[in-house]
CSV table of C-alpha atoms in Angstrom, one decimal:
chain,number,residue,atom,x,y,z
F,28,UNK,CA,126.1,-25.6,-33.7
F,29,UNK,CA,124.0,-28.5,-35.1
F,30,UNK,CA,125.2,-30.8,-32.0
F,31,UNK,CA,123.8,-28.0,-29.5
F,32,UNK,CA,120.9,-27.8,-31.5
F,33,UNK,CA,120.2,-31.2,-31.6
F,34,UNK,CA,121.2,-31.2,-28.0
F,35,UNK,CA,118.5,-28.7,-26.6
F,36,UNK,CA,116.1,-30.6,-28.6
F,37,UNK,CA,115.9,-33.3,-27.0
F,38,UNK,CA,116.3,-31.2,-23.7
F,39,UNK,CA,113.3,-30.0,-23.9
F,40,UNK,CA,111.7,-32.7,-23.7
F,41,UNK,CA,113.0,-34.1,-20.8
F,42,UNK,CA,112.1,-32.7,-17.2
F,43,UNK,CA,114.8,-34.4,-14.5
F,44,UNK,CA,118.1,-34.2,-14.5
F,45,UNK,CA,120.4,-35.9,-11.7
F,46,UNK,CA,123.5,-33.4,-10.4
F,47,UNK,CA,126.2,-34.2,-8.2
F,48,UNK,CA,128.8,-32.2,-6.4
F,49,UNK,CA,132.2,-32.7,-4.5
F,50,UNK,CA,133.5,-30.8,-1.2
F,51,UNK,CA,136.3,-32.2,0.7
F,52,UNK,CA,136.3,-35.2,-0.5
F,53,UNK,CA,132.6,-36.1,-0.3
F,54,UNK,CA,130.4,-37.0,-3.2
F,55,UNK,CA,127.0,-36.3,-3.5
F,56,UNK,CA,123.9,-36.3,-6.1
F,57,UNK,CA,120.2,-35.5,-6.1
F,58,UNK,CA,117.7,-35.5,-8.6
F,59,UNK,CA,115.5,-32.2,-9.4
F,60,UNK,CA,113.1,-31.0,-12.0
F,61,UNK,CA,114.8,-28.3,-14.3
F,62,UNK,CA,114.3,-25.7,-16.7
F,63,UNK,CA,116.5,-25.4,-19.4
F,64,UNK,CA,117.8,-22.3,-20.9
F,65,UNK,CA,119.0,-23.0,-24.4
F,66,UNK,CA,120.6,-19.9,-25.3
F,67,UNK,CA,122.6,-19.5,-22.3
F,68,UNK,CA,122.8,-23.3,-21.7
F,69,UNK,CA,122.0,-23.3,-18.5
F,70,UNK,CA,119.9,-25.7,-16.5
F,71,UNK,CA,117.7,-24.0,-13.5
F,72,UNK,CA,116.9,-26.1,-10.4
F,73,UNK,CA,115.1,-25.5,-7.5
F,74,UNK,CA,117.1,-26.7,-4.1
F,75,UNK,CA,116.6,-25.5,-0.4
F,76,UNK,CA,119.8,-24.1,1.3
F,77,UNK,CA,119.7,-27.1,4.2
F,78,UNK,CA,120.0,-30.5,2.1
F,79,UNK,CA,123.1,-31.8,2.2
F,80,UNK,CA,123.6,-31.2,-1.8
F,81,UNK,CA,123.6,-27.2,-1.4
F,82,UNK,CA,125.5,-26.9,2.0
F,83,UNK,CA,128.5,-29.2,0.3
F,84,UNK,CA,127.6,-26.6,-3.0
F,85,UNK,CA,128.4,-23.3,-1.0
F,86,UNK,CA,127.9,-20.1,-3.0
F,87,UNK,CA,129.4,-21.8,-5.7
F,88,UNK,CA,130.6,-25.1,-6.9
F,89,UNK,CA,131.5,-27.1,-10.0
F,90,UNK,CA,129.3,-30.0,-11.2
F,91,UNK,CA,128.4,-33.0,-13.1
F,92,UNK,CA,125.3,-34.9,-13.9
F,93,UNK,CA,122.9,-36.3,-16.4
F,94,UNK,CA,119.6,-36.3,-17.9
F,95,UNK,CA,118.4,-39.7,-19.4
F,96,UNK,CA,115.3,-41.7,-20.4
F,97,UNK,CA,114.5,-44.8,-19.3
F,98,UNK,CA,114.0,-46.9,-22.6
F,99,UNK,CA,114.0,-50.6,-22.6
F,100,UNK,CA,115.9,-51.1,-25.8
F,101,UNK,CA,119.4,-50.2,-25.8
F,102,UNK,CA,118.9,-48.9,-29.5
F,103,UNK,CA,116.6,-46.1,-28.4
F,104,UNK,CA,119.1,-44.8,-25.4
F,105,UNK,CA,119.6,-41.3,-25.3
F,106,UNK,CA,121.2,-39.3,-22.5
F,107,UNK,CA,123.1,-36.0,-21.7
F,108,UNK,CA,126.4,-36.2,-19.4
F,109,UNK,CA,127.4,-32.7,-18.8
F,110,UNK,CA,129.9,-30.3,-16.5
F,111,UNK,CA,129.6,-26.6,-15.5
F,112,UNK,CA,129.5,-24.7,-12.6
F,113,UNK,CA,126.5,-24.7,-9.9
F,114,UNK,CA,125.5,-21.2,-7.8
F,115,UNK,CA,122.5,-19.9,-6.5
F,116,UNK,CA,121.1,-16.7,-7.9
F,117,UNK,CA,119.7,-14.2,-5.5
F,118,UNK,CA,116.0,-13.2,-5.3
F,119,UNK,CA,116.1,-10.7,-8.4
F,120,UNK,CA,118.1,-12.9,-11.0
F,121,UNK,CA,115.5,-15.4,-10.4
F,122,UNK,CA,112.3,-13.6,-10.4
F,123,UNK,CA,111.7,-14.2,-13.9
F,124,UNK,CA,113.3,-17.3,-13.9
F,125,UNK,CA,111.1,-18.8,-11.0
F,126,UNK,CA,108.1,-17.8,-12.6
F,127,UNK,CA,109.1,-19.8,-15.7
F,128,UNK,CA,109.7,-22.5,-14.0
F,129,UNK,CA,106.3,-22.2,-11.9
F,130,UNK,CA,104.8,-22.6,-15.3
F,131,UNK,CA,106.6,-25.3,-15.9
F,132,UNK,CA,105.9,-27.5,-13.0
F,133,UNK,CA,102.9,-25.6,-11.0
F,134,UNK,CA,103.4,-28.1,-7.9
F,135,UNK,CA,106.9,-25.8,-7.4
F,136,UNK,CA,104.2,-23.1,-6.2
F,137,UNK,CA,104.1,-24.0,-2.7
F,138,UNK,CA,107.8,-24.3,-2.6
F,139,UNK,CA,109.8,-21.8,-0.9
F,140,UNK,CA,112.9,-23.0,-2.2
F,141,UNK,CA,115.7,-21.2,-3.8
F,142,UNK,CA,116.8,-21.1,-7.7
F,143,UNK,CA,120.1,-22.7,-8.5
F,144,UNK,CA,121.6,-22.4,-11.8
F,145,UNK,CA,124.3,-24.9,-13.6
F,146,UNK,CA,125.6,-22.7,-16.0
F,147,UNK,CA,127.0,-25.5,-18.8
F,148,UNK,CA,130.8,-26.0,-19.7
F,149,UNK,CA,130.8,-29.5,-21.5
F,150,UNK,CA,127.9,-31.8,-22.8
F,151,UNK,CA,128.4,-35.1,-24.4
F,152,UNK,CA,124.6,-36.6,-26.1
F,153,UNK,CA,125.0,-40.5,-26.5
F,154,UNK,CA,122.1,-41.0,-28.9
F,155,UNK,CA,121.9,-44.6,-29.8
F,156,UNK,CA,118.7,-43.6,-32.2
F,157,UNK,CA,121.3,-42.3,-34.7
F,158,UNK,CA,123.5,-45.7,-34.4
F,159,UNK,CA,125.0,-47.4,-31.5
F,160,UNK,CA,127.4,-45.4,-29.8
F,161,UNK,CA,126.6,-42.1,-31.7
F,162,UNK,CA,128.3,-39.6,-29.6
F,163,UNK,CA,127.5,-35.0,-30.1
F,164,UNK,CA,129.7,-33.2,-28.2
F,165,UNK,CA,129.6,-29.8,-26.8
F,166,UNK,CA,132.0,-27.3,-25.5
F,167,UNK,CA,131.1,-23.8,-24.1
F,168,UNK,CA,134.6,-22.2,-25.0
F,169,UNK,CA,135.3,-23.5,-28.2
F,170,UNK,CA,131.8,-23.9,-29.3
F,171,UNK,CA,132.6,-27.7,-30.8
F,172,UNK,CA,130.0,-29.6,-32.3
């Protein structure tokens, strides 16, 4: 587990994360603030139902995205690529999870927009800081490094 350790590391220290769906065909991404669960490796996102990202997500979808920094020295590039599946919890599975992420980023107060959760299925860290190309992967059934 010293991939997903070194993983939710640098996580944490990051705030935006840019997911995309699929639905008939279409393609789609936004960009949201998230909180990041590291034990259940879950990213938590706060979306209203009428954007055109959660009416092509549905009550569930899969999903892809990122999370990178925006270095200007290709040495010090270091980004997450991940997959997983995208719902949106109800009002009492996010409770505490919405007050968390109020905490997080206060400005989210005055939103009234739901929680969304990207439960994780595959990440893939590019870390150049640890050579060119370093590559730590991470696999939610087998539990890779």
């Amino acid at each position: 587990m010293e991939s997903l350790a070194a993983i939710n590391r640098w996580l944490a220290k990051q705030h935006v994360l840019t997911w995309c769906v699929a639905n008939q065909g279409e393609l789609w991404c936004a960009n949201a603030f998230y909180l990041f669960d590291s034990k259940k490796v879950a990213f938590y996102i706060l979306s209203e139902d009428h954007t055109r990202h959660a009416q092509m997500t549905g009550p569930q979808a899969k999903v892809a995205g990122t999370v990178n920094g925006q270095p200007k020295t290709v040495a010090l590039i270091r980004g997450v690529q991940f997959k997983g599946v995208i719902h949106r919890l109800n009002e009492e599975e996010s409770e505490a999870l919405r007050e968390q992420y109020n905490r997080r980023f206060p400005v989210a107060r005055v939103l009234a927009a739901p929680v969304w959760e990207i439960e994780l299925d595959e990440i893939k860290f590019t870390d150049n800081t640890l050579g060119f190309g370093k590559k730590l992967h991470w696999l939610r059934d087998s539990g890779t490094e």
